[in-house]
């Protein structure tokens, strides 16, 4: 959801992580150089809602950590060592870790947790809405904090999220938003914020007082260099200037993976690519016509030739690796089936025309392929490329909205409602429901599912599955790819597998060593 969906900018560049040039800065064994495309702008964890988490996730920490799918346990302790909820899911008690210090030397305790969350909620920026149902926070002891909600709430999921859940030091909260945006930072994480040259580089310095301790081989300093050109980042990883690099073009990954000095690590992510179909604009207000468009999509072609194999064909509205996912009957590339549906729709052939809006990169390539395949059955596709902010504004208004709108999605915290509610629940004022879809039965199912997340995950999942089945029948989107999480690093960098977790964008540099 979010402006983290700054979305599309980062995704579209759809790249990854990789290293730079041996020698120079990397020559120091305890210094890691990272090449990153992103130029970080929001330094307040309470408002940051985009790629800033790549850095902030190393400075700040959350109460809980969500483990990668397939792990023995869903959560691991973070700043909290144990947690429990009341039977009704409205009251959550967290026992906090002892001996934790903030970077300024002050003690981490329940009062700090309360002050941090209260600040996030009051600021009302970024993902603060995740705390909307929070009624009060009680400090029972230095190591015990109780969160009380108005409704059943999955506070464990929220407390493990990468947005709006980082615990900020009381001193930083007192100094306020503008001070943090300067930038300044005081967290409990393994790294302190060092020198920042905006648009050039960010330096992270080892925090000697980190509660997790330090071992030989870990990095004392991380230098994140802002490198806008993908070709330069690619060259840096090849020649060893960097130990890690973000956003390497997908078409370069296979070659890099064959380099004996480079490692390309992949795992399923929670990012999926879609084209939302306008359900209220002619001719896509016709169900059969929308279904026909789904059959005109070359799913395998996009996955193999545009994503270069770094993704899989979607099996439903949600990525397959998140809880609550339902594998529902989906369309496949079939021109004959598409032609039959077009004719059955009743839409006159002279009206077999749709507009398609998207940003550059992967979306542009996919749109051009769709235009070519659609022409084979007589459907005319008008391509409308543009910058995200501009096309998003157009897509929200019916009079300027296209028939198909590009979208990439990943969750604020691990919940199916982030996709289903944000993208498809009826909206009085359109934000991300760019298909302008409205179905009261669907709305009821996801409202019930969301309400049950905090008290009965099984029943919640059942309703999410029903909602996805209904959504698939109504065809408000072409869900075409679940993309992979990709990390590119020099082969002498160890521990990257620990940062393959779809719940988090950040690479935790503390887990790496040489």
Short mmCIF file of C-alpha atoms in Angstrom, two decimals, residues 239 369 401:
data_model
loop_
_atom_site.label_atom_id
_atom_site.label_comp_id
_atom_site.label_asym_id
_atom_site.label_seq_id
_atom_site.Cartn_x
_atom_site.Cartn_y
_atom_site.Cartn_z
CA UNK A 239 35.20 -5.53 -9.90
CA UNK A 369 3.82 -7.63 -25.22
CA UNK A 401 -8.74 6.42 -15.39
#
